[in-house]
Coordinates of C-alpha atoms in Angstrom, one line a residue:
M86 CA 12.8 -83.5 48.6
S87 CA 13.0 -80.7 50.9
V88 CA 13.0 -77.3 49.2
K89 CA 13.7 -73.8 51.0
M90 CA 13.4 -70.8 49.1
S91 CA 14.9 -67.3 50.3
Y92 CA 13.4 -63.9 49.1
K93 CA 14.9 -60.5 48.3
I94 CA 13.3 -57.3 49.5
I95 CA 13.0 -54.3 46.9
E96 CA 11.6 -51.1 48.1
T97 CA 9.9 -48.7 45.7
D98 CA 7.1 -45.7 46.2
I99 CA 4.8 -47.3 43.7
V100 CA 4.7 -50.7 42.0
V101 CA 2.8 -51.2 38.7
V102 CA 1.8 -54.8 38.0
G103 CA 1.5 -54.9 34.1
S104 CA 3.6 -53.0 31.6
E105 CA 1.5 -52.5 28.6
A106 CA -1.0 -49.8 27.7
A107 CA -2.7 -49.3 31.3
G108 CA 0.4 -50.1 33.3
A109 CA 2.9 -48.1 31.1
R110 CA 0.7 -45.1 31.0
A111 CA 0.3 -45.1 35.0
A112 CA 4.0 -45.4 35.2
F113 CA 4.6 -42.5 33.2
E114 CA 2.1 -40.1 34.9
A115 CA 3.5 -41.0 38.6
Q116 CA 6.9 -40.4 37.4
D117 CA 5.8 -36.9 35.9
Q118 CA 4.9 -36.3 39.8
G119 CA 8.4 -37.1 41.0
I120 CA 7.5 -40.7 42.2
D121 CA 10.0 -43.7 42.2
V122 CA 8.1 -46.4 40.0
L123 CA 8.7 -50.0 39.5
V124 CA 7.0 -51.7 36.7
I125 CA 6.3 -55.7 36.8
T126 CA 5.5 -58.0 33.8
K127 CA 5.6 -61.7 33.7
S128 CA 6.8 -61.6 30.2
K129 CA 8.7 -59.0 28.0
M130 CA 7.3 -55.5 27.7
A131 CA 6.0 -54.7 24.2
K132 CA 6.3 -58.3 23.2
S133 CA 3.4 -59.5 25.2
A134 CA -0.1 -59.4 26.6
V135 CA -3.2 -58.0 25.2
T136 CA -2.5 -54.6 24.0
L137 CA 0.2 -56.2 21.5
M138 CA -2.8 -58.2 19.9
A139 CA -5.2 -55.2 19.2
V140 CA -5.6 -55.0 15.6
A141 CA -8.7 -52.5 15.5
T142 CA -9.2 -49.0 16.2
C143 CA -8.6 -46.6 19.1
T144 CA -12.0 -44.7 20.0
A145 CA -12.1 -40.9 20.2
P146 CA -14.9 -38.3 19.4
F147 CA -13.0 -36.0 17.2
N148 CA -15.6 -35.8 14.6
E149 CA -17.0 -32.2 14.2
K150 CA -20.4 -33.7 14.9
D151 CA -19.3 -35.8 17.7
S152 CA -19.0 -35.0 21.3
P153 CA -18.2 -36.8 24.4
E154 CA -21.9 -36.8 25.3
I155 CA -22.8 -38.5 22.2
L156 CA -20.0 -41.5 23.0
L157 CA -21.2 -41.6 26.5
K158 CA -24.7 -42.2 25.4
D159 CA -23.3 -44.7 23.0
T160 CA -21.3 -46.6 25.6
I161 CA -24.4 -46.8 28.2
K162 CA -26.6 -48.1 25.2
G163 CA -23.8 -50.4 24.4
G164 CA -23.5 -51.6 27.9
S165 CA -27.2 -52.3 28.2
Y166 CA -27.5 -49.4 30.7
I167 CA -25.8 -51.2 33.9
N168 CA -22.3 -49.2 33.4
D169 CA -20.9 -47.1 36.1
Q170 CA -22.0 -43.8 34.3
K171 CA -19.4 -41.8 36.1
L172 CA -16.5 -43.8 34.8
A173 CA -18.1 -44.1 31.5
K174 CA -18.3 -40.2 31.5
I175 CA -14.6 -39.7 32.5
F176 CA -13.9 -42.2 29.6
S177 CA -15.7 -40.4 27.0
E178 CA -14.3 -37.0 28.1
E179 CA -10.8 -37.9 28.2
A180 CA -10.7 -40.6 25.3
C181 CA -9.5 -37.8 23.1
Q182 CA -6.6 -36.8 25.1
A183 CA -5.6 -40.4 25.7
V184 CA -5.2 -40.9 21.6
L185 CA -3.0 -37.7 21.7
D186 CA -0.9 -39.0 24.4
Y187 CA -0.4 -42.1 22.6
D188 CA 0.5 -40.1 19.4
K189 CA 2.8 -37.9 21.6
Y190 CA 4.7 -41.3 22.4
G191 CA 5.0 -42.3 18.8
T192 CA 1.9 -44.3 17.8
N193 CA 1.3 -42.3 14.7
F194 CA -2.3 -42.5 14.2
V195 CA -3.3 -42.2 10.5
K196 CA -4.2 -38.4 9.6
K197 CA -5.2 -36.4 6.8
Q198 CA -4.7 -32.6 6.7
D199 CA -3.9 -32.8 10.4
K200 CA -7.2 -34.5 11.2
Y201 CA -7.2 -38.1 12.5
V202 CA -8.9 -40.5 9.9
Q203 CA -11.6 -42.4 11.9
F204 CA -13.5 -45.5 11.0
Q205 CA -17.1 -46.6 11.7
M206 CA -17.4 -49.2 14.3
P207 CA -20.8 -51.1 15.2
G208 CA -22.6 -49.3 18.1
H209 CA -21.3 -46.0 17.4
T210 CA -22.9 -43.2 16.3
Y211 CA -20.1 -41.5 14.2
P212 CA -16.8 -42.5 13.0
R213 CA -14.4 -42.7 15.9
G214 CA -11.9 -45.2 15.4
C215 CA -8.5 -44.0 15.2
L216 CA -6.1 -46.6 13.5
T217 CA -2.6 -47.1 12.3
E218 CA -1.2 -48.3 8.9
P219 CA -1.1 -51.0 7.8
I220 CA -4.5 -52.0 9.2
G221 CA -4.2 -54.5 11.9
T222 CA -0.9 -52.7 13.5
T223 CA -2.4 -50.4 16.1
G224 CA -1.4 -52.4 19.2
R225 CA 1.9 -53.5 17.7
K226 CA 2.8 -49.8 16.9
M227 CA 1.2 -48.3 20.4
V228 CA 3.3 -50.9 22.5
R229 CA 6.6 -50.3 20.7
A230 CA 6.0 -46.6 21.2
L231 CA 5.3 -47.1 24.9
H232 CA 8.3 -49.2 25.2
H233 CA 10.6 -46.4 23.7
E234 CA 9.1 -43.9 25.9
A235 CA 9.6 -46.1 29.0
N236 CA 13.4 -46.5 27.9
K237 CA 13.7 -42.9 27.3
R238 CA 12.3 -42.2 30.7
K239 CA 14.7 -44.9 32.3
I240 CA 11.4 -46.5 33.8
K241 CA 12.6 -49.7 36.2
I242 CA 11.2 -52.8 34.7
L243 CA 11.2 -56.3 36.0
E244 CA 10.5 -58.5 33.3
D245 CA 9.7 -62.3 33.4
T246 CA 8.6 -61.7 37.1
L247 CA 5.2 -63.5 38.0
V248 CA 3.4 -61.2 40.8
F249 CA 1.3 -63.9 42.4
S250 CA 0.1 -62.1 45.9
I251 CA -0.7 -59.0 47.2
L252 CA 0.8 -57.8 50.4
I253 CA -1.6 -56.5 53.1
N254 CA -0.9 -55.2 56.5
N255 CA -3.5 -53.3 58.9
G256 CA -5.9 -53.4 55.9
R257 CA -3.5 -51.5 53.8
A258 CA -1.7 -52.6 50.5
V259 CA 1.9 -52.5 51.0
G260 CA 3.3 -54.0 47.8
V261 CA 3.4 -57.4 46.2
L262 CA 4.9 -61.1 46.3
A263 CA 6.5 -61.9 43.0
I264 CA 8.9 -64.7 41.8
D265 CA 11.9 -64.0 39.2
L266 CA 10.9 -66.6 36.8
Q267 CA 14.6 -66.9 35.3
K268 CA 16.1 -67.9 38.6
T269 CA 13.1 -68.8 40.7
E270 CA 13.8 -66.2 43.4
V271 CA 10.8 -65.0 45.3
L272 CA 10.7 -61.0 45.5
V273 CA 9.2 -59.0 48.2
I274 CA 8.1 -55.6 46.7
K275 CA 7.6 -53.2 49.2
A276 CA 5.4 -50.2 48.1
K277 CA 3.4 -47.3 49.4
A278 CA 1.0 -47.8 46.6
T279 CA 0.0 -50.6 44.3
I280 CA -1.5 -50.4 40.8
L281 CA -2.8 -53.5 39.2
A282 CA -3.0 -53.2 35.3
T283 CA -2.8 -57.0 34.7
G284 CA -5.7 -57.2 32.1
G285 CA -8.6 -59.8 31.8
G286 CA -8.6 -63.5 32.3
M287 CA -9.6 -64.7 28.5
R288 CA -7.2 -67.7 28.9
V289 CA -9.5 -69.4 31.4
Y290 CA -11.5 -70.6 28.3
E291 CA -10.4 -73.1 25.8
K292 CA -11.2 -70.9 22.9
N293 CA -9.7 -67.4 23.2
C294 CA -8.1 -64.4 21.2
A295 CA -6.0 -63.2 23.8
A296 CA -2.1 -63.2 24.8
R297 CA -0.7 -66.0 26.9
E298 CA -0.3 -63.8 29.7
A299 CA -4.2 -63.2 30.2
T300 CA -4.9 -65.5 32.8
G301 CA -6.7 -63.2 35.3
D302 CA -4.1 -62.8 37.9
G303 CA -5.0 -59.5 39.3
L304 CA -8.8 -60.4 39.3
A305 CA -8.1 -63.2 41.8
M306 CA -5.2 -61.6 43.6
A307 CA -7.4 -58.7 44.5
Y308 CA -10.4 -61.1 45.6
R309 CA -8.3 -62.7 47.8
V310 CA -7.2 -59.8 49.9
G311 CA -10.8 -58.6 50.3
V312 CA -11.2 -56.4 47.1
N313 CA -14.9 -56.0 45.8
L314 CA -15.4 -56.9 42.3
R315 CA -18.4 -56.5 39.9
D316 CA -20.4 -57.6 36.8
M317 CA -18.0 -60.9 36.5
E318 CA -20.5 -62.6 34.2
F319 CA -20.2 -60.1 31.4
V320 CA -17.2 -61.8 29.2
Q321 CA -17.2 -60.3 25.7
F322 CA -16.9 -62.9 22.7
F323 CA -15.2 -61.7 19.5
P324 CA -17.3 -63.2 17.0
T325 CA -15.1 -63.9 14.0
V326 CA -11.8 -65.2 14.7
M327 CA -10.0 -67.5 12.2
I328 CA -10.5 -71.2 12.9
S329 CA -8.6 -73.0 9.9
P330 CA -6.0 -73.4 9.2
K331 CA -5.2 -74.6 13.1
N332 CA -2.2 -72.3 13.1
L333 CA -4.3 -69.4 12.6
F334 CA -6.7 -69.7 15.2
G335 CA -7.6 -66.5 17.3
Q336 CA -6.3 -64.4 14.3
Q337 CA -8.8 -61.5 14.1
G338 CA -7.0 -59.6 11.3
P339 CA -9.9 -60.1 8.7
A340 CA -12.5 -58.8 10.9
R341 CA -12.6 -55.6 9.3
L342 CA -14.1 -57.4 6.0
R343 CA -17.2 -57.6 8.1
Y344 CA -17.5 -53.7 8.6
E345 CA -16.1 -52.0 5.5
L346 CA -16.2 -54.8 2.9
N347 CA -19.5 -56.1 3.5
A348 CA -18.4 -59.6 4.1
Q349 CA -21.2 -62.0 4.3
L350 CA -21.6 -64.7 7.2
I351 CA -22.9 -68.1 5.8
N352 CA -23.5 -71.2 7.2
F353 CA -22.6 -75.0 6.0
Y354 CA -25.9 -74.5 3.8
G355 CA -24.8 -71.2 2.3
E356 CA -27.4 -69.3 4.1
R357 CA -27.0 -65.6 5.2
F358 CA -28.0 -66.5 8.6
M359 CA -27.4 -63.2 10.6
Y360 CA -30.9 -61.9 9.4
R361 CA -32.5 -64.5 11.7
Y362 CA -30.8 -62.9 14.7
D363 CA -30.6 -59.1 13.9
P364 CA -33.4 -58.2 11.0
L365 CA -32.3 -54.9 10.7
R366 CA -28.3 -55.2 10.8
G367 CA -27.6 -58.6 9.8
D368 CA -23.9 -59.3 9.3
K369 CA -23.1 -55.9 10.7
S370 CA -24.7 -56.5 14.2
T371 CA -23.1 -55.9 17.5
R372 CA -20.0 -58.4 18.8
D373 CA -22.6 -60.1 21.3
V374 CA -25.3 -60.7 18.8
V375 CA -23.1 -62.0 16.0
A376 CA -21.2 -64.4 18.5
R377 CA -24.4 -65.8 19.6
G378 CA -25.9 -66.2 16.0
I379 CA -22.6 -68.2 14.9
Y380 CA -22.8 -70.2 18.2
T381 CA -26.4 -71.3 17.6
E382 CA -25.9 -72.2 13.9
V383 CA -23.0 -74.6 15.0
K384 CA -25.0 -75.8 17.9
E385 CA -27.9 -76.7 15.8
G386 CA -25.9 -78.4 13.1
R387 CA -25.2 -75.9 10.7
G388 CA -21.8 -75.1 11.2
T389 CA -18.5 -75.7 9.0
E390 CA -16.0 -78.5 9.4
Y391 CA -14.1 -77.1 12.0
G392 CA -17.1 -75.7 14.3
G393 CA -17.6 -72.1 12.8
V394 CA -19.3 -70.4 10.1
Y395 CA -18.0 -69.1 6.6
M396 CA -17.0 -65.3 6.0
D397 CA -17.3 -64.7 2.4
V398 CA -16.4 -61.8 0.1
S399 CA -15.6 -63.7 -3.0
Y400 CA -18.9 -62.6 -4.3
L401 CA -17.4 -59.3 -4.9
P402 CA -15.3 -58.5 -8.1
D403 CA -11.6 -59.0 -7.9
K404 CA -11.1 -55.4 -8.5
V405 CA -13.1 -54.3 -5.4
I406 CA -11.2 -56.7 -3.2
N407 CA -7.7 -55.9 -4.6
T408 CA -8.4 -52.4 -4.0
F409 CA -9.4 -52.9 -0.5
I410 CA -6.2 -55.2 0.2
D411 CA -3.8 -52.6 -1.6
R412 CA -5.1 -50.0 0.6
H413 CA -5.4 -51.6 4.0
Y414 CA -3.8 -55.0 4.0
P415 CA -0.8 -54.8 1.4
R416 CA 0.4 -58.2 0.3
F417 CA -2.7 -59.8 2.0
N418 CA -0.8 -59.5 5.4
F419 CA -3.9 -59.5 8.1
G420 CA -2.2 -58.8 11.4
G421 CA 1.3 -60.3 10.7
V422 CA -0.3 -63.3 8.8
D423 CA 0.1 -63.7 4.9
L424 CA -3.2 -65.4 4.2
L425 CA -1.7 -66.3 0.6
K426 CA 1.0 -68.3 2.1
E427 CA -1.7 -70.0 4.4
G428 CA -3.2 -71.1 1.2
I429 CA -6.3 -68.8 1.8
D430 CA -7.3 -66.4 -1.1
I431 CA -10.3 -64.6 -0.2
R432 CA -11.1 -63.5 -3.7
K433 CA -11.6 -67.1 -4.8
E434 CA -13.1 -68.8 -1.6
P435 CA -14.8 -68.1 2.1
F436 CA -12.6 -68.9 5.2
E437 CA -13.9 -70.3 8.7
V438 CA -14.5 -68.2 11.4
T439 CA -15.7 -68.8 15.3
P440 CA -16.4 -66.9 18.2
A441 CA -13.4 -66.6 20.8
V442 CA -13.5 -65.0 24.1
H443 CA -12.1 -61.6 23.8
F444 CA -12.5 -59.0 26.5
F445 CA -13.7 -58.8 30.5
M446 CA -16.3 -56.3 30.9
G447 CA -16.4 -57.0 34.8
G448 CA -13.5 -56.6 37.3
I449 CA -12.4 -54.9 40.3
V450 CA -14.7 -51.9 41.6
I451 CA -13.1 -48.8 41.2
N452 CA -14.2 -45.1 41.9
E453 CA -13.1 -42.2 39.7
K454 CA -9.9 -41.9 41.2
T455 CA -9.3 -45.8 40.4
T456 CA -9.0 -46.6 44.2
T457 CA -10.4 -49.7 45.5
N458 CA -11.8 -50.4 48.7
I459 CA -8.4 -51.5 50.3
E460 CA -6.1 -48.4 50.8
G461 CA -3.0 -48.1 48.9
L462 CA -4.3 -50.5 46.0
Y463 CA -5.3 -48.9 42.4
A464 CA -6.7 -50.7 39.4
C465 CA -6.7 -49.7 35.8
G466 CA -7.5 -51.0 32.5
E467 CA -9.4 -54.2 31.8
V468 CA -8.8 -55.7 35.2
A469 CA -11.2 -52.7 36.3
G470 CA -14.9 -53.0 35.9
G471 CA -17.6 -50.6 35.4
V472 CA -17.1 -48.5 32.1
H473 CA -18.5 -50.7 29.5
G474 CA -21.4 -52.3 31.6
A475 CA -22.8 -55.5 30.0
N476 CA -20.9 -55.4 26.5
R477 CA -18.0 -53.4 25.3
L478 CA -18.4 -51.3 21.7
G479 CA -15.4 -51.9 19.5
G480 CA -12.5 -49.6 19.6
S481 CA -13.2 -48.6 23.4
A482 CA -10.6 -50.7 25.0
L483 CA -7.2 -49.2 24.2
P484 CA -8.5 -45.6 25.1
E485 CA -9.8 -46.8 28.4
M486 CA -6.3 -47.9 29.1
G487 CA -5.1 -44.5 28.6
V488 CA -7.7 -42.7 30.3
F489 CA -7.6 -44.9 33.6
G490 CA -3.9 -45.9 33.5
K491 CA -3.2 -42.3 33.6
R492 CA -5.7 -41.6 36.5
A493 CA -4.2 -44.3 38.4
G494 CA -0.5 -42.9 38.1
K495 CA -1.7 -39.4 39.2
F496 CA -4.1 -40.2 42.0
A497 CA -1.4 -43.0 43.2
A498 CA 1.3 -40.4 43.3
E499 CA -0.7 -38.0 45.3
Y500 CA -1.7 -40.7 47.8
V501 CA 2.5 -41.6 48.4
K502 CA 3.0 -37.6 48.5
D503 CA 0.4 -37.4 51.3
L504 CA 1.5 -40.6 53.1
K505 CA 2.8 -40.0 56.3
D506 CA 2.9 -43.6 58.0
T507 CA 5.8 -46.0 57.5
I508 CA 5.2 -48.8 55.4
E509 CA 5.5 -52.3 57.0
I510 CA 5.6 -56.1 55.6
N511 CA 3.8 -58.7 57.2
I512 CA 6.7 -61.2 57.4
K513 CA 4.0 -64.0 58.3
Q514 CA 2.1 -63.5 55.2
V515 CA 5.1 -63.5 53.2
N516 CA 6.5 -67.0 54.7
K517 CA 2.9 -68.6 54.4
E518 CA 3.1 -67.6 50.4
I519 CA 6.3 -68.9 50.2
E520 CA 5.5 -72.2 51.6
R521 CA 3.0 -72.6 49.2
I522 CA 5.4 -72.6 46.3
E523 CA 7.7 -74.9 48.2
R524 CA 5.2 -77.5 48.7
L525 CA 4.8 -77.7 44.8
F526 CA 8.4 -78.7 44.7
E527 CA 8.5 -81.0 47.4
R528 CA 5.7 -83.4 46.4
P529 CA 7.3 -86.5 44.8
E530 CA 4.4 -87.1 42.4
G531 CA 0.8 -86.1 41.7
P532 CA -1.6 -84.8 39.1
N533 CA -0.2 -82.8 36.0
V534 CA -0.7 -79.0 36.3
Y535 CA -1.3 -78.9 32.5
D536 CA -3.8 -81.6 32.4
I537 CA -5.9 -79.9 34.9
L538 CA -5.6 -76.3 33.1
K539 CA -6.9 -78.1 29.8
K540 CA -9.8 -79.6 31.4
L541 CA -10.7 -76.1 33.4
Q542 CA -10.5 -74.1 30.0
H543 CA -12.6 -77.0 28.1
V544 CA -15.6 -77.1 30.8
M545 CA -15.6 -73.3 30.9
W546 CA -15.8 -73.2 27.2
Q547 CA -18.5 -75.9 27.4
G548 CA -20.7 -74.6 29.8
A549 CA -20.1 -70.8 30.5
F550 CA -19.6 -69.8 26.9
V551 CA -21.7 -67.6 24.6
I552 CA -25.0 -69.5 25.6
R553 CA -25.6 -70.5 29.2
S554 CA -28.1 -72.1 31.4
A555 CA -28.6 -73.0 35.1
Q556 CA -27.9 -76.8 33.9
S557 CA -24.7 -76.1 32.2
L558 CA -23.5 -73.4 34.7
N559 CA -24.0 -75.8 37.7
S560 CA -22.4 -78.3 35.9
V561 CA -19.3 -76.1 35.5
L562 CA -19.3 -75.1 39.2
S563 CA -19.2 -78.9 40.1
E564 CA -16.3 -79.3 37.9
I565 CA -14.2 -76.2 39.1
E566 CA -14.5 -77.5 42.6
C567 CA -13.6 -81.2 41.7
L568 CA -10.5 -79.4 39.7
R569 CA -9.7 -77.5 42.6
Q570 CA -9.5 -80.2 44.8
E571 CA -7.4 -82.3 42.3
Y572 CA -4.7 -79.2 42.0
Q573 CA -4.1 -79.7 46.0
N574 CA -2.2 -82.6 45.1
V575 CA -0.1 -81.1 42.0
A576 CA 3.3 -82.0 41.7
L577 CA 5.8 -80.4 39.5
K578 CA 7.6 -82.5 37.2
S579 CA 10.2 -80.2 36.6
K580 CA 12.4 -79.2 39.6
S581 CA 14.5 -76.7 37.6
K582 CA 15.1 -73.4 39.3
N583 CA 15.9 -71.9 35.6
F584 CA 13.0 -70.5 34.1
N585 CA 10.3 -73.5 35.1
L586 CA 7.1 -72.6 33.1
E587 CA 5.4 -75.3 34.8
L588 CA 5.8 -73.7 38.2
K589 CA 4.5 -70.5 36.3
T590 CA 1.6 -72.0 35.0
A591 CA 0.7 -73.9 38.5
L592 CA 0.7 -70.4 40.3
E593 CA -1.5 -68.9 37.3
L594 CA -3.9 -71.7 37.5
E595 CA -4.5 -71.5 41.4
L596 CA -5.7 -68.0 40.8
M597 CA -7.8 -69.0 37.5
F598 CA -10.0 -71.1 40.1
D599 CA -11.1 -67.9 41.6
V600 CA -11.7 -66.3 38.5
T601 CA -13.8 -69.2 37.0
E602 CA -16.0 -69.4 40.0
M603 CA -16.7 -65.7 39.9
I604 CA -17.8 -65.8 36.4
V605 CA -20.1 -69.1 37.0
R606 CA -21.8 -67.9 40.0
A607 CA -22.4 -64.2 39.0
A608 CA -23.8 -65.9 35.5
L609 CA -26.1 -68.3 37.7
L610 CA -27.2 -65.3 39.8
R611 CA -28.5 -63.1 36.7
T612 CA -31.4 -64.8 35.8
E613 CA -31.8 -62.8 32.3
S614 CA -30.1 -62.0 29.2
R615 CA -28.3 -58.8 28.7
G616 CA -25.3 -57.8 26.6
S617 CA -22.8 -60.6 26.3
H618 CA -24.5 -62.8 29.1
Y619 CA -27.1 -64.9 27.4
R620 CA -29.2 -67.3 29.4
E621 CA -31.1 -69.8 26.9
D622 CA -33.3 -70.5 30.1
Y623 CA -34.0 -66.7 30.9
P624 CA -33.6 -65.4 27.1
E625 CA -35.3 -62.1 27.5
K626 CA -33.8 -59.0 29.2
N627 CA -35.6 -58.0 32.5
D628 CA -35.2 -54.4 33.4
Q629 CA -37.7 -54.6 36.2
K630 CA -35.4 -57.1 38.1
W631 CA -32.2 -56.7 36.6
L632 CA -31.2 -53.1 36.1
Q633 CA -28.4 -54.3 39.0
N634 CA -24.8 -54.8 39.4
I635 CA -23.5 -58.2 41.0
I636 CA -20.9 -57.4 43.6
I637 CA -18.6 -60.0 44.4
S638 CA -16.5 -60.2 47.6
R639 CA -14.5 -62.6 49.9
K640 CA -15.9 -63.3 53.3
A641 CA -15.0 -66.0 55.9
E642 CA -17.7 -68.4 54.8
G643 CA -16.6 -68.0 50.9
M644 CA -17.7 -66.0 47.9
Q645 CA -20.3 -63.8 48.5
L646 CA -22.5 -62.1 45.6
N647 CA -24.8 -59.4 46.3
K648 CA -27.0 -57.1 43.9
Q649 CA -26.8 -53.6 43.8
P650 CA -29.2 -51.2 41.9
V651 CA -27.5 -49.1 39.0
E652 CA -26.9 -45.7 39.8
F653 CA -28.3 -43.8 36.9
T654 CA -26.1 -40.7 37.9
I655 CA -26.2 -39.0 34.4
F656 CA -28.5 -40.6 32.1
K657 CA -31.7 -42.7 32.6
P658 CA -32.3 -45.6 29.9
E659 CA -35.1 -43.6 28.1
E660 CA -32.5 -40.8 27.8
V661 CA -30.3 -42.7 25.4
N662 CA -32.6 -45.1 23.7
D663 CA -36.1 -44.8 21.9
E664 CA -36.7 -48.3 22.8
Y665 CA -37.6 -47.1 26.5
K666 CA -39.4 -43.9 25.1
N667 CA -41.7 -46.0 23.1
K668 CA -42.6 -48.3 26.1
K669 CA -43.5 -45.3 27.9
R670 CA -45.7 -43.9 25.3
K671 CA -47.5 -47.2 24.8
N672 CA -48.1 -47.3 28.7

């Protein structure tokens, strides 16, 4: 069947790909400078993507004893010293303003006597986590506030529109190619500047606690047009998402029980196993250590029925638990889930949890102005790498979105104002990309796109998850290549032009192959364990060899990875951690 697709051209000053915290903040800032902005989201604003699912806190050093410098040191230490320190410094200095901005739009963080109530998170020197009531609603309240602000400003938003390619002409980003999913119409978005705020790629893994939209589109699209990426081996695993009942998988709501109510993590045999992995902090260790501990218990046969471990507070008196619940989770509602209705009473019995993919520390290389190595292309939020190094501290994602979303909008607007040249679209690139979509419709039969997606997610979970090795990673790399070849013959079973979700999945999947390859190749190259990246064949951190960032670029011969020494522009490791001071004393 021959299918010919037409396209429509839409012009704007700035196109922002992604509508939630980072994207919305970028759009507001650009509009404040009098720039015409168009926001594109592949779902619905405030009803999709990862910001909505943020149940925890928003970090900012408001505490009188605290300071941006102390937050910076914590961020560098938490990131295992391979952060981009210039970006981490900006994050630390502007996090408070990001919270104030979110509040100005109507998020309504909890205050007491005009001061933010702040929660202590692992890895932070002081309580820094601003939050909303009831607990677990931070993300929902934030996206609603941003959506309300966008409507008030009359920001132009294209919903149910998937961006699948960045348009380049003469080495400059000149917009994006998108498809209106409701009627399968190709849109050529012609823009003087493009801002990527597409988030991470957690959905390339089988077990994740991310929204359906987190497929890594921006990472792959940027790579394909020659943008440099960094540190893609560092994928954060949230250690304690619910695993049973099955319909609750991915629910992070009860995680606060570990921090504040002293929940115990126990294996199938009733052992409090975390002190094996962190003798000092035990159950309250950082996310990477807890995830590794749980994964090891399960792998060595000490896991629970559904492949996790137990989280338990039932050893506490009912009065203690009820007081905590009444204060923070009224009616046992954990992030929108009523545990009692699901048959789980935490006062009487433990519940099962497991690690799941949560956040990407790696991403697009940006500078302090959020610019990439492609003129006219900016990136902000989780799609950009460098701020968090090898591991992100809890509560630091939401302020990062605000800080760098604002900067992206500001500097993209300045670029547009100074631009003298006329922007032209390369029609050959447009036609080539459209032909790629047409072929999916034209093939009479072929492999099923959903089957390939499930296989890809499964192999990533099996071999590139919490604990990795050269053997497992090489196996995953071979599987990715086989599945990529299988994809070349994919045929859409649905020929519908009305919201064809199979077409959407096919376009996302093609980009996911690049994302998974970047993760696996970088993990293979880094022959040590650091932060969220753990190699069982190289279980120790190797500072002598690996105080390095891995930079990924696309060359004619394929994917190229290069090591680049970390630039200690502000602090050296010994200035933020006694571990290094003690080593120097011994030497």
